[in-house]
Coordinates of C-alpha atoms in Angstrom, one line a residue:
Chain N
M1 CA 11.8 -46.7 63.5
T2 CA 9.2 -49.2 64.7
D3 CA 6.6 -48.3 62.0
S4 CA 8.9 -48.3 59.1
H5 CA 7.1 -51.1 57.4
A6 CA 3.6 -49.7 57.9
P7 CA 3.0 -47.2 55.1
R8 CA 0.2 -44.9 56.3
S9 CA -0.1 -43.2 53.0
M10 CA -1.8 -46.1 51.3
T11 CA -5.4 -45.1 50.6
P12 CA -8.1 -47.8 51.0
M13 CA -8.8 -48.2 47.3
L14 CA -5.2 -49.0 46.7
V15 CA -5.0 -51.9 49.2
G16 CA -5.9 -54.4 46.6
A17 CA -2.9 -53.4 44.6
G18 CA -0.8 -52.9 47.7
A19 CA 0.8 -56.4 47.7
L20 CA 1.8 -56.0 44.0
A21 CA 3.2 -52.5 44.7
V22 CA 5.4 -53.9 47.4
A23 CA 6.4 -56.7 45.2
G24 CA 7.2 -54.1 42.6
L25 CA 9.3 -52.1 45.0
V26 CA 11.3 -55.2 46.1
A27 CA 11.8 -56.2 42.4
F28 CA 12.8 -52.7 41.6
A29 CA 15.2 -52.4 44.6
W30 CA 16.9 -55.5 43.4
A31 CA 17.1 -54.2 39.8
A32 CA 18.5 -50.9 41.0
R33 CA 21.2 -52.7 43.0
T34 CA 22.3 -54.8 40.1
N35 CA 22.2 -52.0 37.5
A36 CA 23.3 -48.8 39.1
P37 CA 26.7 -47.5 38.1
Q38 CA 29.4 -48.8 40.4
P39 CA 29.4 -46.6 43.5
V40 CA 32.6 -44.5 43.8
D41 CA 34.8 -44.8 46.9
G42 CA 33.9 -42.7 49.9
A43 CA 30.1 -42.8 49.2
L44 CA 28.2 -40.4 51.5
Q45 CA 25.6 -41.9 53.8
V46 CA 22.4 -40.0 54.2
A47 CA 19.3 -41.1 56.1
V48 CA 15.9 -39.6 55.6
T49 CA 13.5 -39.6 58.6
E50 CA 9.9 -38.4 58.9
T51 CA 11.0 -34.8 59.2
A52 CA 14.5 -34.3 57.9
C53 CA 17.8 -35.6 56.3
A54 CA 20.5 -36.8 58.6
P55 CA 22.9 -35.1 58.1
M56 CA 21.3 -31.9 56.7
A57 CA 24.6 -30.7 55.1
L58 CA 26.8 -32.7 52.8
T59 CA 30.1 -31.8 51.1
V60 CA 31.8 -33.6 48.2
P61 CA 34.5 -32.8 45.8
A62 CA 33.5 -32.2 42.1
G63 CA 33.4 -35.3 39.9
P64 CA 31.6 -38.6 40.3
A65 CA 30.0 -38.9 43.8
S66 CA 27.9 -41.6 45.3
F67 CA 25.2 -41.2 47.9
V68 CA 23.7 -44.1 49.9
I69 CA 20.2 -43.0 50.8
R70 CA 18.4 -44.9 53.6
N71 CA 14.7 -44.4 54.0
D72 CA 14.0 -44.2 57.7
S73 CA 10.5 -42.8 57.1
S74 CA 7.3 -44.6 56.7
R75 CA 6.5 -43.5 53.1
P76 CA 8.1 -44.4 49.8
L77 CA 10.8 -41.8 49.3
E78 CA 12.0 -39.7 46.4
W79 CA 15.4 -38.2 46.9
E80 CA 16.5 -35.3 44.7
I81 CA 19.5 -33.1 44.2
L82 CA 18.3 -29.6 43.1
D83 CA 20.0 -26.7 41.5
G84 CA 17.5 -24.0 42.2
V85 CA 14.2 -25.5 41.0
M86 CA 15.9 -27.9 38.5
V87 CA 16.4 -31.5 39.4
V88 CA 20.1 -32.5 38.8
A89 CA 19.7 -36.1 39.9
E90 CA 17.2 -38.2 41.6
R91 CA 16.3 -41.6 43.0
E92 CA 12.6 -42.4 42.9
N93 CA 10.6 -44.7 45.2
I94 CA 13.0 -45.9 47.9
A95 CA 10.8 -48.1 50.0
P96 CA 10.6 -47.6 53.8
G97 CA 13.5 -49.4 55.4
F98 CA 15.4 -49.7 52.1
T99 CA 18.5 -48.0 50.9
A100 CA 19.4 -46.9 47.4
T101 CA 22.6 -45.6 45.8
L102 CA 22.8 -42.6 43.5
T103 CA 25.9 -42.0 41.6
E104 CA 26.2 -38.8 39.6
R105 CA 28.9 -36.5 38.2
L106 CA 28.6 -33.2 39.9
K107 CA 30.0 -29.7 39.1
P108 CA 31.1 -27.3 41.8
G109 CA 28.4 -25.3 43.4
T110 CA 25.8 -25.3 46.1
Y111 CA 22.8 -27.6 45.7
Q112 CA 19.8 -28.5 47.8
I113 CA 18.7 -32.0 48.7
T114 CA 15.1 -33.0 49.3
C115 CA 14.3 -34.7 52.6
G116 CA 10.9 -36.6 52.3
L117 CA 7.6 -34.7 52.6
L118 CA 7.4 -31.5 50.6
S119 CA 6.9 -29.5 53.8
N120 CA 10.2 -30.9 55.3
P121 CA 13.2 -28.5 55.3
R122 CA 15.7 -29.1 52.5
G123 CA 19.4 -29.9 53.2
T124 CA 22.4 -28.5 51.4
L125 CA 25.0 -30.2 49.2
T126 CA 28.2 -28.3 48.7
V127 CA 30.4 -29.5 45.8
T128 CA 33.9 -28.1 46.0
A129 CA 36.1 -27.4 43.0
T130 CA 39.1 -29.7 42.2
A131 CA 42.0 -29.3 39.9
A132 CA 40.1 -31.5 37.3
S133 CA 36.9 -29.4 37.6
E134 CA 38.9 -26.2 37.3
A135 CA 40.5 -27.5 34.1
A136 CA 37.1 -28.6 32.7
R137 CA 35.7 -25.1 33.5
T138 CA 38.1 -23.3 31.2
A139 CA 38.3 -26.1 28.6
P140 CA 35.0 -28.0 28.8
P141 CA 35.2 -31.6 27.5
L142 CA 33.5 -32.2 24.2
A143 CA 30.5 -33.9 25.8
E144 CA 29.7 -30.5 27.5
F145 CA 28.8 -29.2 24.0
I146 CA 26.1 -31.8 23.3
G147 CA 23.4 -29.7 25.0
P148 CA 24.4 -26.3 23.4
L149 CA 24.8 -27.9 19.9
S150 CA 21.4 -29.7 20.1
E151 CA 19.8 -26.5 21.4
M152 CA 21.3 -24.5 18.5
Q153 CA 20.0 -27.1 16.1
V154 CA 16.5 -27.0 17.6
R155 CA 16.4 -23.2 17.3
L156 CA 17.4 -23.3 13.7
I157 CA 14.9 -26.1 12.8
Q158 CA 12.1 -24.2 14.6
A159 CA 13.1 -20.9 12.8
G160 CA 13.1 -22.8 9.5
A161 CA 9.6 -24.2 10.2
A162 CA 8.4 -20.7 11.0
L163 CA 9.9 -19.4 7.7
E164 CA 8.2 -22.2 5.7
R165 CA 4.9 -21.5 7.4
D166 CA 5.1 -17.7 6.9
A167 CA 6.4 -17.9 3.3
K168 CA 3.2 -20.0 2.6
G169 CA 1.2 -17.2 4.3
L170 CA 2.9 -14.7 2.1
A171 CA 2.0 -16.6 -1.1
D172 CA -1.6 -17.0 0.1
A173 CA -1.9 -13.3 0.7
I174 CA -0.5 -12.5 -2.7
A175 CA -2.8 -15.1 -4.4
A176 CA -5.7 -13.3 -2.7
G177 CA -4.6 -10.0 -4.2
D178 CA -4.6 -8.4 -0.7
L179 CA -1.7 -5.8 -0.9
G180 CA -1.9 -4.8 2.8
A181 CA -1.9 -8.4 4.0
A182 CA 0.9 -9.3 1.6
R183 CA 3.1 -6.4 2.9
T184 CA 2.5 -7.6 6.5
A185 CA 3.2 -11.2 5.5
Y186 CA 6.4 -10.1 3.8
A187 CA 7.7 -8.4 6.9
T188 CA 6.9 -11.5 9.0
A189 CA 8.6 -14.0 6.6
R190 CA 11.5 -11.7 6.1
A191 CA 12.1 -11.5 9.9
D192 CA 12.1 -15.3 10.0
W193 CA 14.7 -15.3 7.2
A194 CA 16.9 -12.8 9.1
R195 CA 16.7 -14.9 12.3
L196 CA 18.3 -17.8 10.3
G197 CA 21.2 -15.7 9.2
T198 CA 23.9 -17.8 11.0
A199 CA 22.8 -20.9 9.1
T200 CA 21.8 -19.7 5.6
A201 CA 25.4 -19.2 4.7
R202 CA 25.5 -23.0 4.6
A203 CA 22.9 -23.2 1.8
S204 CA 24.2 -20.7 -0.7
D205 CA 22.3 -22.3 -3.6
L206 CA 19.0 -21.7 -1.9
V207 CA 20.1 -18.2 -0.8
N208 CA 20.8 -17.2 -4.4
R209 CA 17.3 -18.1 -5.3
M210 CA 15.6 -16.9 -2.1
S211 CA 17.2 -13.6 -1.6
P212 CA 19.3 -12.2 -4.4
T213 CA 19.5 -8.4 -4.7
A214 CA 19.0 -6.5 -8.0
A215 CA 22.4 -4.9 -7.6
M216 CA 24.1 -8.3 -7.9
L217 CA 22.3 -9.0 -11.2
A218 CA 23.3 -7.8 -14.7
G219 CA 19.7 -6.9 -15.6
R220 CA 18.9 -5.5 -12.2
E221 CA 15.2 -5.6 -11.5
G222 CA 14.5 -6.8 -15.0
D223 CA 16.9 -9.8 -14.7
P224 CA 15.2 -13.2 -14.9
G225 CA 17.4 -14.2 -11.9
F226 CA 15.7 -11.5 -9.8
T227 CA 13.5 -13.9 -7.7
G228 CA 12.7 -14.5 -4.1
F229 CA 12.1 -12.0 -1.3
H230 CA 13.3 -8.8 -3.0
R231 CA 11.4 -9.5 -6.2
I232 CA 8.3 -9.7 -4.1
E233 CA 9.3 -6.6 -2.1
Y234 CA 9.8 -4.7 -5.4
G235 CA 6.4 -5.7 -6.6
L236 CA 4.6 -5.0 -3.3
W237 CA 6.2 -1.6 -2.7
S238 CA 7.7 -0.1 -5.9
Q239 CA 4.9 -1.3 -8.1
G240 CA 2.2 -1.3 -5.4
S241 CA 0.7 -4.5 -6.7
T242 CA 0.5 -8.3 -6.1
E243 CA 0.3 -8.9 -9.8
G244 CA 2.5 -11.6 -11.2
L245 CA 4.0 -12.3 -7.8
E246 CA 2.3 -15.6 -7.0
P247 CA 4.7 -17.9 -8.8
V248 CA 7.6 -16.1 -7.3
A249 CA 6.1 -16.5 -3.8
R250 CA 5.2 -20.2 -4.4
S251 CA 8.8 -20.9 -5.4
L252 CA 10.0 -19.0 -2.3
A253 CA 7.8 -21.1 -0.1
E254 CA 9.1 -24.3 -1.8
D255 CA 12.7 -23.3 -1.2
A256 CA 11.9 -22.5 2.4
G257 CA 10.7 -26.1 2.8
A258 CA 13.9 -27.3 1.2
L259 CA 15.9 -25.1 3.6
R260 CA 14.1 -26.5 6.6
T261 CA 15.0 -30.0 5.5
R262 CA 18.6 -28.9 5.0
L263 CA 18.7 -27.4 8.5
R264 CA 17.8 -30.7 10.1
E265 CA 20.9 -32.3 8.4
I266 CA 23.4 -29.6 9.4
T267 CA 26.1 -30.9 11.6
L268 CA 27.6 -28.1 13.7
A269 CA 30.9 -28.3 15.5
P270 CA 31.3 -26.7 19.0
A271 CA 33.3 -23.8 17.5
D272 CA 30.6 -23.1 14.9
I273 CA 28.1 -21.6 17.4
A274 CA 30.2 -18.5 18.2
G275 CA 32.1 -18.7 14.9
D276 CA 29.0 -18.5 12.6
A277 CA 27.6 -15.8 14.8
A278 CA 30.7 -13.6 14.6
R279 CA 30.9 -14.1 10.9
L280 CA 27.3 -13.0 10.4
A281 CA 27.7 -9.9 12.7
R282 CA 30.8 -8.9 10.6
H283 CA 29.0 -9.6 7.3
L284 CA 26.1 -7.4 8.4
A285 CA 28.3 -4.6 9.6
E286 CA 30.4 -4.5 6.4
G287 CA 27.7 -4.7 3.9
Q288 CA 23.9 -4.8 4.5
V289 CA 23.7 -2.3 7.4
R290 CA 25.4 0.5 5.5
Q291 CA 24.0 -0.2 2.0
G292 CA 20.5 -1.2 3.1
V293 CA 18.8 -4.5 2.4
N294 CA 15.1 -3.9 1.9
L295 CA 15.6 -1.0 -0.6
Y296 CA 12.0 -0.9 -1.8
S297 CA 10.1 -1.2 1.6
G298 CA 12.7 0.5 3.8
Q299 CA 12.1 -2.1 6.5
D300 CA 15.7 -2.6 7.6
A301 CA 15.3 -1.9 11.3
A302 CA 13.0 -5.0 11.7
E303 CA 15.5 -7.1 9.6
F304 CA 18.5 -6.2 11.7
A305 CA 16.5 -6.6 14.9
A306 CA 15.6 -10.2 13.8
A307 CA 19.2 -10.9 12.8
L308 CA 20.4 -9.7 16.2
D309 CA 17.8 -12.1 17.8
G310 CA 19.6 -14.9 16.0
L311 CA 23.0 -13.8 17.2
A312 CA 21.7 -13.4 20.8
G313 CA 20.3 -16.9 20.5
A314 CA 23.7 -18.3 19.7
A315 CA 25.2 -16.4 22.6
Q316 CA 22.5 -17.7 24.9
V317 CA 23.1 -21.3 24.0
L318 CA 26.7 -20.9 25.0
S319 CA 26.0 -18.7 28.0
P320 CA 26.2 -21.4 30.8
L321 CA 29.6 -22.6 29.6
V322 CA 31.0 -19.2 28.9
T323 CA 29.7 -17.7 32.2
A324 CA 31.5 -20.5 34.1
A325 CA 34.7 -20.2 32.0
A326 CA 35.1 -16.5 31.5
P327 CA 32.3 -14.4 33.0
E328 CA 33.8 -11.1 31.6
A329 CA 33.6 -12.5 28.0
A330 CA 29.9 -13.4 28.5
A331 CA 29.2 -10.0 30.0
R332 CA 30.9 -8.2 27.1
V333 CA 28.8 -10.1 24.5
Q334 CA 25.6 -9.2 26.3
A335 CA 26.7 -5.5 26.6
E336 CA 27.3 -5.4 22.8
I337 CA 24.0 -7.0 22.1
D338 CA 22.2 -4.4 24.2
R339 CA 24.2 -1.6 22.6
T340 CA 23.4 -2.8 19.1
R341 CA 19.7 -3.2 19.9
T342 CA 19.6 0.4 21.1
A343 CA 21.1 1.6 17.9
I344 CA 18.7 -0.5 15.8
D345 CA 15.7 0.8 17.8
A346 CA 16.8 4.3 17.0
M347 CA 16.7 3.6 13.2
T348 CA 13.8 5.2 11.3
A349 CA 12.2 4.0 8.1
D350 CA 14.7 6.0 6.0
P351 CA 17.8 6.0 8.3
S352 CA 20.6 8.6 8.0
P353 CA 24.1 7.3 7.2
A354 CA 25.0 8.3 10.8
A355 CA 22.2 6.0 12.2
R356 CA 23.4 3.2 9.9
D357 CA 27.0 3.8 11.1
R358 CA 26.0 3.4 14.7
V359 CA 24.3 0.0 14.0
A360 CA 27.3 -1.1 11.9
H361 CA 29.7 -0.2 14.7
G362 CA 27.4 -2.2 17.1
F363 CA 27.6 -5.4 14.9
T364 CA 31.4 -4.9 14.5
A365 CA 31.9 -4.7 18.3
L366 CA 29.6 -7.6 18.8
A367 CA 31.7 -9.7 16.3
G368 CA 34.8 -8.9 18.3
A369 CA 33.1 -9.9 21.6
L370 CA 31.9 -13.2 19.9
D371 CA 35.4 -13.9 18.7
A372 CA 36.6 -14.1 22.3
L373 CA 34.2 -16.9 23.1
N374 CA 35.9 -19.9 21.4
P375 CA 39.3 -19.2 23.0
A376 CA 37.6 -18.7 26.3
L377 CA 36.1 -22.2 26.0
G378 CA 39.4 -23.8 24.9
L379 CA 38.1 -24.3 21.4
E380 CA 40.5 -23.7 18.5
T381 CA 39.2 -21.4 15.8
Chain V
M1 CA 45.4 -40.0 1.4
K2 CA 46.3 -39.9 5.0
T3 CA 48.2 -36.7 4.6
S4 CA 45.3 -35.0 2.8
L5 CA 42.8 -36.1 5.5
A6 CA 45.1 -34.8 8.2
L7 CA 45.4 -31.5 6.3
I8 CA 41.7 -31.2 6.0
A9 CA 41.4 -31.8 9.7
L10 CA 43.9 -29.1 10.4
L11 CA 42.2 -26.6 8.1
L12 CA 38.7 -27.5 9.4
P13 CA 39.0 -28.3 13.1
G14 CA 35.2 -28.0 13.3
A15 CA 34.5 -30.6 10.6
A16 CA 36.9 -33.0 12.3
L17 CA 35.3 -32.5 15.7
A18 CA 31.8 -32.9 14.3
Q19 CA 32.7 -36.5 13.4
D20 CA 33.6 -37.3 17.0
A21 CA 31.4 -40.1 18.3
Q22 CA 31.1 -38.2 21.6
L23 CA 28.8 -35.8 19.7
D24 CA 26.5 -38.5 18.4
P25 CA 23.8 -37.6 20.9
V26 CA 23.5 -34.1 19.5
A27 CA 21.0 -35.0 16.7
P28 CA 18.8 -37.3 18.8
M29 CA 18.7 -34.7 21.6
A30 CA 17.6 -32.0 19.1
E31 CA 14.9 -34.3 17.7
Y32 CA 13.8 -35.1 21.3
K33 CA 13.3 -31.5 22.1
L34 CA 11.2 -31.0 19.0
Y35 CA 9.1 -33.9 20.1
V36 CA 8.7 -32.5 23.6
A37 CA 7.9 -29.0 22.1
E38 CA 5.1 -30.5 20.0
H39 CA 3.5 -32.2 22.9
T40 CA 3.9 -29.3 25.2
Q41 CA 1.9 -27.2 22.7
E42 CA -0.8 -29.8 22.8
L43 CA -0.7 -29.9 26.6
V44 CA -1.2 -26.1 26.7
A45 CA -4.1 -26.2 24.3
D46 CA -5.8 -29.2 26.0
T47 CA -5.3 -27.8 29.5
R48 CA -7.0 -24.6 28.4
A49 CA -10.1 -26.6 27.3
F50 CA -10.0 -28.7 30.4
T51 CA -9.7 -25.8 32.9
E52 CA -12.4 -23.8 31.0
A53 CA -14.8 -26.8 31.4
V54 CA -13.9 -27.0 35.1
K55 CA -14.5 -23.2 35.6
A56 CA -17.8 -23.5 33.6
G57 CA -18.9 -26.2 36.0
D58 CA -19.4 -28.7 33.2
I59 CA -18.5 -31.8 35.2
D60 CA -19.1 -34.3 32.4
K61 CA -17.0 -32.4 29.9
A62 CA -14.2 -31.8 32.4
K63 CA -14.2 -35.5 33.3
S64 CA -14.0 -36.5 29.6
L65 CA -11.0 -34.1 29.0
F66 CA -9.0 -35.0 32.1
A67 CA -7.2 -38.2 30.8
P68 CA -6.6 -36.9 27.2
T69 CA -5.1 -33.7 28.6
R70 CA -2.8 -35.6 31.0
L71 CA -1.6 -37.9 28.2
H72 CA 0.6 -35.1 26.8
Y73 CA 2.0 -34.3 30.3
E74 CA 2.9 -38.0 30.8
M75 CA 4.6 -38.1 27.4
I76 CA 6.9 -35.2 28.3
E77 CA 7.3 -36.3 31.9
P78 CA 11.1 -37.0 31.8
V79 CA 11.5 -33.2 31.1
A80 CA 8.5 -31.8 32.9
E81 CA 9.5 -33.4 36.2
L82 CA 12.9 -31.7 36.1
F83 CA 11.2 -28.5 37.3
S84 CA 10.6 -29.6 40.9
D85 CA 8.4 -26.7 41.8
L86 CA 6.0 -27.1 38.8
D87 CA 6.1 -30.9 39.2
V88 CA 4.6 -30.4 42.7
S89 CA 2.0 -27.8 41.7
I90 CA 0.9 -29.6 38.5
D91 CA 1.2 -33.3 39.3
S92 CA 1.7 -34.0 43.0
R93 CA -0.5 -36.6 44.7
A94 CA -2.4 -36.1 48.0
D95 CA 0.0 -38.2 49.9
D96 CA 3.0 -36.0 48.9
H97 CA 1.4 -33.4 51.3
E98 CA 1.2 -33.6 55.1
G99 CA -2.6 -32.8 55.1
A100 CA -3.3 -35.1 52.2
E101 CA -6.5 -34.1 50.2
Q102 CA -7.2 -31.2 52.6
D103 CA -3.7 -29.7 52.3
P104 CA -3.8 -26.3 50.7
G105 CA -0.6 -27.2 48.9
F106 CA -2.4 -30.0 47.1
T107 CA -3.2 -28.4 43.7
G108 CA -3.0 -29.3 40.0
F109 CA -4.5 -32.1 38.0
H110 CA -5.0 -34.5 40.9
R111 CA -6.7 -31.9 43.1
I112 CA -9.2 -31.3 40.3
E113 CA -9.5 -35.1 39.7
Y114 CA -10.4 -35.4 43.4
A115 CA -13.2 -32.8 43.1
L116 CA -14.6 -34.2 39.9
W117 CA -14.7 -37.9 40.8
E118 CA -14.9 -38.0 44.6
K119 CA -17.1 -35.0 45.1
N120 CA -18.7 -34.9 41.7
S121 CA -18.4 -31.2 41.9
T122 CA -16.3 -28.3 40.6
E123 CA -17.0 -26.1 43.6
G124 CA -14.1 -24.0 44.7
M125 CA -12.1 -25.3 41.7
A126 CA -11.9 -22.1 39.7
P127 CA -8.7 -20.8 41.4
V128 CA -7.1 -24.3 41.2
A129 CA -8.0 -24.4 37.5
D130 CA -6.5 -20.9 36.9
K131 CA -3.4 -21.9 38.8
L132 CA -3.0 -25.1 36.8
M133 CA -3.4 -23.2 33.5
A134 CA -0.8 -20.6 34.6
D135 CA 1.6 -23.4 35.8
V136 CA 1.3 -25.3 32.5
E137 CA 2.0 -22.1 30.5
D138 CA 5.0 -21.4 32.8
L139 CA 6.2 -25.0 32.1
A140 CA 5.9 -24.5 28.4
G141 CA 8.0 -21.3 28.6
R142 CA 10.6 -23.0 30.7
I143 CA 10.8 -26.0 28.4
E144 CA 11.3 -23.7 25.4
G145 CA 14.2 -21.9 27.1
L146 CA 15.8 -25.0 28.5
T147 CA 18.9 -26.5 26.9
F148 CA 18.1 -30.2 27.6
P149 CA 20.7 -31.8 29.8
P150 CA 21.5 -35.0 27.9
Q151 CA 22.4 -37.2 30.9
V152 CA 19.3 -36.2 32.8
V153 CA 17.0 -36.6 29.9
V154 CA 18.2 -40.0 28.7
G155 CA 18.4 -41.1 32.3
G156 CA 14.8 -39.8 32.6
A157 CA 13.4 -42.6 30.4
A158 CA 14.6 -45.1 33.0
V159 CA 13.5 -43.0 36.0
L160 CA 10.0 -42.9 34.5
M161 CA 9.9 -46.6 34.0
E162 CA 11.1 -47.1 37.5
E163 CA 8.4 -44.8 38.7
V164 CA 5.8 -46.8 36.8
A165 CA 7.2 -50.1 38.1
A166 CA 7.4 -49.0 41.7
T167 CA 4.3 -46.9 42.3
K168 CA 2.2 -46.1 39.3
I169 CA 1.5 -49.8 38.7
S170 CA -0.6 -49.8 41.9
G171 CA -3.1 -47.3 40.4
E172 CA -2.0 -44.6 42.8
E173 CA -1.6 -41.8 40.2
D174 CA -5.2 -41.5 39.1
R175 CA -6.7 -43.0 42.2
Y176 CA -10.0 -41.1 41.9
S177 CA -10.7 -41.4 38.2
H178 CA -8.8 -44.7 37.5
T179 CA -7.7 -43.4 34.2
D180 CA -4.2 -44.7 34.8
L181 CA -3.9 -46.6 31.5
W182 CA -4.0 -43.3 29.6
D183 CA -1.1 -42.1 31.8
F184 CA 0.8 -45.4 31.1
R185 CA 0.3 -44.9 27.4
G186 CA 1.9 -41.5 27.7
N187 CA 4.8 -42.7 29.8
F188 CA 5.5 -45.6 27.5
D189 CA 5.3 -43.5 24.4
G190 CA 7.6 -40.8 25.9
A191 CA 10.2 -43.4 27.1
R192 CA 10.1 -45.3 23.8
K193 CA 10.6 -42.0 21.9
I194 CA 14.0 -41.7 23.7
V195 CA 14.9 -45.3 22.8
E196 CA 13.9 -44.8 19.2
L197 CA 16.0 -41.6 18.8
F198 CA 19.1 -43.1 20.3
R199 CA 18.7 -46.5 18.7
P200 CA 21.3 -45.9 15.9
H201 CA 23.9 -45.3 18.6
V202 CA 23.3 -48.5 20.6
E203 CA 25.5 -51.3 19.5
D204 CA 24.0 -54.2 21.5
Q205 CA 21.2 -55.6 19.2
D206 CA 20.2 -58.1 21.9
F207 CA 19.6 -55.3 24.3
L208 CA 17.4 -53.5 21.7
A209 CA 15.5 -56.7 20.9
T210 CA 14.7 -57.2 24.6
V211 CA 13.5 -53.6 25.0
D212 CA 11.4 -54.0 21.9
T213 CA 9.8 -57.2 23.1
N214 CA 8.9 -55.6 26.4
F215 CA 7.4 -52.5 24.8
A216 CA 5.4 -54.8 22.5
R217 CA 4.2 -56.8 25.5
V218 CA 3.0 -53.5 27.1
D219 CA 1.3 -52.5 23.8
E220 CA -0.5 -55.8 23.6
T221 CA -1.7 -55.6 27.2
L222 CA -2.9 -52.0 26.9
E223 CA -4.6 -52.7 23.6
K224 CA -6.9 -55.2 25.3
Y225 CA -8.4 -52.4 27.3
R226 CA -8.7 -49.9 24.5
E227 CA -12.1 -48.1 24.5
G228 CA -12.8 -45.5 21.8
E229 CA -10.0 -43.0 21.8
G230 CA -8.7 -44.1 25.2
Y231 CA -8.8 -46.9 27.8
Q232 CA -11.1 -48.6 30.2
T233 CA -10.7 -47.8 33.9
Y234 CA -7.8 -49.3 35.7
D235 CA -10.0 -51.6 37.9
K236 CA -10.9 -53.5 34.8
L237 CA -7.3 -54.7 34.5
T238 CA -7.2 -58.4 35.4
D239 CA -4.7 -59.7 37.9
E240 CA -3.0 -61.7 35.2
D241 CA -2.6 -58.6 32.9
R242 CA -1.4 -56.5 35.8
R243 CA 1.3 -59.1 36.4
V244 CA 2.3 -59.1 32.7
L245 CA 2.5 -55.4 32.7
A246 CA 4.4 -55.2 36.0
A247 CA 7.0 -57.8 34.7
A248 CA 7.4 -55.9 31.4
V249 CA 7.8 -52.5 33.1
N250 CA 10.3 -53.9 35.7
T251 CA 12.5 -55.3 32.9
L252 CA 12.2 -52.0 31.0
A253 CA 13.2 -50.0 34.0
E254 CA 16.2 -52.3 34.5
D255 CA 17.2 -52.2 30.9
L256 CA 16.7 -48.5 30.3
A257 CA 18.8 -47.7 33.4
T258 CA 21.8 -48.8 31.2
L259 CA 20.8 -46.7 28.1
R260 CA 22.7 -43.6 29.3
G261 CA 26.0 -45.6 29.5
R262 CA 25.3 -47.3 26.2
V263 CA 25.2 -44.0 24.3
G264 CA 28.2 -42.6 26.0
L265 CA 26.5 -40.2 28.4
D266 CA 27.7 -41.6 31.8

């Protein structure tokens, strides 16, 4: 390596800054040495030359592993561990002739390592299972749920924002007296609502204002408590008019805003993701699917499809953990989602009791499949 | 009292677990993804306007949109650069490629930057612009579907500062347009967002004070070069200011490398 201190990649216009950049690299190399987590015993040595890694294949047991990377090429080096196209860990900017240590906790699997120039071949890193990694697979430690829980929260907050936006759209269409636009806007906002089904149970006060059904009220459609979605639906379809609906729609939009704020403050526990989903699936199967929800517009298929999207989202968030812990449980959930979707797609505007039955059976079976997830992840339910 | 609490914990295992400090990063991680989602949307919209200007051969307009468009990419870089294939096709530099500027693998923002500033032309850039737009849309879709890995994302703030300290500070990133200060703004804002979100879970107030001081120093320095909505070209930066910036960034890189551990994610 006679040319290891003569970077040929420096373009002329950068030469003025070159000295500073080298100073930066040196300062950084020092900082990295003093701040990196303590390397674990048995660190693996890997050198990167102009054309390859040496060695090209590494094997470590699962858990914390340290890599001492030496840059034997003439360019600043970025060394990455990849899982498919995703970067799992990286060390940036190792100067020519310098070494850097990377310490990372790795899960069993086969990874790729980058070796300098993009056109250089990649090496492989095999992480083998240990007793500890096997135990963590079937009972993931709490920290493994940070990602799924935050993702679940993101989805709920985003769905809440969509509901707030579309409820405003509904109110605007009603204010404009445009019946066709109002009916379309109702369907859009109602789907947002159904997608939030796993979380709305945590805001029953809002639910009672936003979506009571006439059947639950003493005065039925004439009851002053008959507000929210179905009051609007009743007006738009049964009465064929937007008249008098604007204040109802404005209140609905306001409550949607309150719900969105509430969703930001919800604290979910790991077992809630599958637990809330199973509860909703069962709730739908036992009531709404058979009795109908949107009695005036008949738009139940869209409602159940959106509710199913919400359930599928919960399953998706847990999928990486479940697939590792119990692949058959993950596959069963997916199969029941697919089967339920087929039954919903077959529903017409005025579905037969048999068609409703098939959807209800789908949600019941899905609830059963979701029930299996928490035990599969070592979570108490 | 103790008994009743224990009883509640037994009845509501979820509620008890939710209080566990190990799950403190859940809320900041969710907020961070919402932040990234917002800027990803802006990146998609701005990239559309930028690539349309390139394809229309409107060199002046394309030049004026280059830096503001990249700003959003630089803000979300700790996440964007997790997708190694798109990081290369969207944001690689000529010297990442064997054939430098002439390498057919050299695509994305900097390939177009090279055409606009070095050649003062958009000739042959239509397919590069189409590819960049498609890649940015692909990136947006992948980010939406990604459960953010907490360790990698929080560590990403430090990695980004390291990258600024070690290479970007030389002006290598936007070497044809010298719009580096815009990129710095994006990188600092993106890293600072992570610090802000996790701040309530960091105990060491001295650590936070040092980080704040260095971010403030960066702000003051960048502010001197503000021009309209953006910044003067990088060659206007005085040697003294470059030294100030370099020192602040080095310290930030060093400090932020410890953030992951401080919030219990090591």
